[in-house]
PDB file of C-alpha atoms in Angstrom:
ATOM      1  CA  MET A   1      -2.872  52.981 -23.237  1.00 47.00           C
ATOM      2  CA  MET A   2      -2.853  49.776 -25.197  1.00 54.00           C
ATOM      3  CA  TRP A   3       0.144  48.430 -23.299  1.00 55.00           C
ATOM      4  CA  SER A   4      -1.572  48.477 -19.926  1.00 58.00           C
ATOM      5  CA  HIS A   5      -4.357  46.237 -21.240  1.00 60.00           C
ATOM      6  CA  GLY A   6      -1.783  43.844 -22.683  1.00 60.00           C
ATOM      7  CA  GLN A   7      -0.132  43.384 -19.306  1.00 65.00           C
ATOM      8  CA  GLY A   8      -3.501  42.667 -17.760  1.00 67.00           C
ATOM      9  CA  MET A   9      -4.020  39.903 -20.303  1.00 74.00           C
ATOM     10  CA  VAL A  10      -0.776  38.235 -19.186  1.00 77.00           C
ATOM     11  CA  TRP A  11      -2.016  38.142 -15.575  1.00 79.00           C
ATOM     12  CA  MET A  12      -5.377  36.817 -16.717  1.00 84.00           C
ATOM     13  CA  TRP A  13      -3.692  33.937 -18.586  1.00 85.00           C
ATOM     14  CA  LEU A  14      -1.457  33.235 -15.608  1.00 89.00           C
ATOM     15  CA  TRP A  15      -4.377  33.071 -13.178  1.00 91.00           C
ATOM     16  CA  ALA A  16      -6.404  30.927 -15.579  1.00 92.00           C
ATOM     17  CA  THR A  17      -3.495  28.469 -15.842  1.00 94.00           C
ATOM     18  CA  VAL A  18      -3.049  28.357 -12.064  1.00 96.00           C
ATOM     19  CA  LEU A  19      -6.793  27.819 -11.626  1.00 96.00           C
ATOM     20  CA  LEU A  20      -6.899  24.947 -14.134  1.00 96.00           C
ATOM     21  CA  VAL A  21      -3.866  23.248 -12.572  1.00 96.00           C
ATOM     22  CA  GLY A  22      -5.441  23.616  -9.127  1.00 96.00           C
ATOM     23  CA  ILE A  23      -8.726  22.097 -10.293  1.00 97.00           C
ATOM     24  CA  ALA A  24      -6.863  19.222 -11.955  1.00 96.00           C
ATOM     25  CA  LEU A  25      -4.967  18.528  -8.721  1.00 96.00           C
ATOM     26  CA  LEU A  26      -8.173  18.565  -6.697  1.00 96.00           C
ATOM     27  CA  VAL A  27      -9.782  16.105  -9.108  1.00 93.00           C
ATOM     28  CA  LEU A  28      -6.750  13.793  -8.910  1.00 92.00           C
ATOM     29  CA  LEU A  29      -6.740  13.937  -5.115  1.00 90.00           C
ATOM     30  CA  ALA A  30     -10.471  13.198  -5.013  1.00 89.00           C
ATOM     31  CA  ILE A  31     -10.008  10.214  -7.315  1.00 88.00           C
ATOM     32  CA  ARG A  32      -7.178   8.850  -5.177  1.00 84.00           C
ATOM     33  CA  PHE A  33      -9.081   9.447  -1.942  1.00 84.00           C
ATOM     34  CA  PHE A  34     -12.460   8.118  -3.030  1.00 84.00           C
ATOM     35  CA  GLY A  35     -11.247   5.596  -5.600  1.00 76.00           C
ATOM     36  CA  GLY A  36     -11.678   2.029  -4.473  1.00 60.00           C
ATOM     37  CA  GLY A  37      -8.212   0.550  -4.797  1.00 55.00           C
ATOM     38  CA  SER A  38      -7.991   0.308  -8.590  1.00 54.00           C
ATOM     39  CA  GLY A  39      -4.239   0.229  -9.036  1.00 57.00           C
ATOM     40  CA  GLY A  40      -2.004   2.368  -6.889  1.00 58.00           C
ATOM     41  CA  TYR A  41      -0.180   1.456  -3.733  1.00 60.00           C
ATOM     42  CA  VAL A  42      -1.303  -1.666  -1.929  1.00 60.00           C
ATOM     43  CA  PRO A  43       0.523  -2.414   1.313  1.00 61.00           C
ATOM     44  CA  THR A  44       1.826  -5.942   1.693  1.00 65.00           C
ATOM     45  CA  GLY A  45       2.805  -7.889   4.745  1.00 61.00           C
ATOM     46  CA  PRO A  46       1.471  -7.675   8.270  1.00 61.00           C
ATOM     47  CA  GLN A  47      -0.459  -4.508   9.062  1.00 59.00           C
ATOM     48  CA  GLY A  48      -0.839  -4.847  12.802  1.00 56.00           C
ATOM     49  CA  PRO A  49      -1.132  -7.203  15.741  1.00 54.00           C
ATOM     50  CA  ASP A  50      -4.646  -8.307  14.726  1.00 51.00           C
ATOM     51  CA  ASP A  51      -3.694  -9.183  11.133  1.00 47.00           C
ATOM     52  CA  ARG A  52      -4.428 -12.892  10.702  1.00 44.00           C
ATOM     53  CA  SER A  53      -2.235 -13.142   7.600  1.00 43.00           C
ATOM     54  CA  GLN A  54       0.881 -12.398   9.651  1.00 45.00           C
ATOM     55  CA  VAL A  55       3.258 -15.325   9.271  1.00 48.00           C
ATOM     56  CA  LYS A  56       6.164 -15.691  11.653  1.00 57.00           C
ATOM     57  CA  GLY A  57       9.306 -17.622  10.933  1.00 64.00           C
ATOM     58  CA  SER A  58      11.028 -18.940   7.889  1.00 80.00           C
ATOM     59  CA  LYS A  59       9.707 -20.488   4.681  1.00 87.00           C
ATOM     60  CA  ALA A  60      10.500 -23.923   6.112  1.00 86.00           C
ATOM     61  CA  ARG A  61       8.280 -23.188   9.097  1.00 87.00           C
ATOM     62  CA  GLN A  62       5.478 -22.036   6.803  1.00 89.00           C
ATOM     63  CA  ILE A  63       5.648 -25.313   4.892  1.00 90.00           C
ATOM     64  CA  LEU A  64       5.704 -27.231   8.151  1.00 89.00           C
ATOM     65  CA  GLU A  65       2.629 -25.336   9.404  1.00 89.00           C
ATOM     66  CA  GLU A  66       0.801 -26.050   6.150  1.00 92.00           C
ATOM     67  CA  ARG A  67       1.567 -29.765   6.371  1.00 92.00           C
ATOM     68  CA  PHE A  68       0.411 -29.835  10.002  1.00 91.00           C
ATOM     69  CA  ALA A  69      -2.787 -27.993   9.071  1.00 93.00           C
ATOM     70  CA  LYS A  70      -3.497 -30.504   6.280  1.00 92.00           C
ATOM     71  CA  GLY A  71      -3.079 -33.371   8.732  1.00 91.00           C
ATOM     72  CA  GLU A  72       0.062 -34.770   7.126  1.00 91.00           C
ATOM     73  CA  LEU A  73       1.956 -34.435  10.441  1.00 88.00           C
ATOM     74  CA  THR A  74       1.007 -35.287  13.988  1.00 91.00           C
ATOM     75  CA  ALA A  75       1.535 -32.806  16.811  1.00 90.00           C
ATOM     76  CA  ASP A  76       4.644 -34.697  17.960  1.00 92.00           C
ATOM     77  CA  GLN A  77       6.140 -34.702  14.464  1.00 91.00           C
ATOM     78  CA  TYR A  78       5.373 -31.009  14.131  1.00 90.00           C
ATOM     79  CA  ARG A  79       7.141 -30.147  17.408  1.00 89.00           C
ATOM     80  CA  GLU A  80      10.100 -32.399  16.561  1.00 90.00           C
ATOM     81  CA  ASN A  81      10.546 -30.734  13.161  1.00 89.00           C
ATOM     82  CA  LEU A  82      10.344 -27.296  14.764  1.00 87.00           C
ATOM     83  CA  ASN A  83      13.154 -28.301  17.123  1.00 88.00           C
ATOM     84  CA  VAL A  84      15.222 -29.499  14.149  1.00 87.00           C
ATOM     85  CA  LEU A  85      14.693 -26.132  12.499  1.00 83.00           C
ATOM     86  CA  GLY A  86      15.750 -24.411  15.713  1.00 82.00           C
ATOM     87  CA  GLU A  87      12.489 -22.522  16.118  1.00 73.00           C
ATOM     88  CA  ASP A  88      10.240 -22.397  19.150  1.00 68.00           C
ATOM     89  CA  PRO A  89       6.662 -23.645  18.853  1.00 62.00           C
TER      90      PRO A  89
END
């Protein structure tokens, strides 16, 4: 009779372990879902057509656009340099 109670104890420990692992996973998922971006995966680059940070072209074009935005280049110089780079305005 003692052996049947011993086998029941094994199942009890197994279910308790499964329950604790399940609760731990639920807590981790809740932290990832409700956590506000502290660490973890952060997507980089353009996210869609409305993303204003989307930059087209090469690094040279980016520098050219920055110089034009600062007022270091006129519109004609900007277009001429784009043609030299072989990129369309």
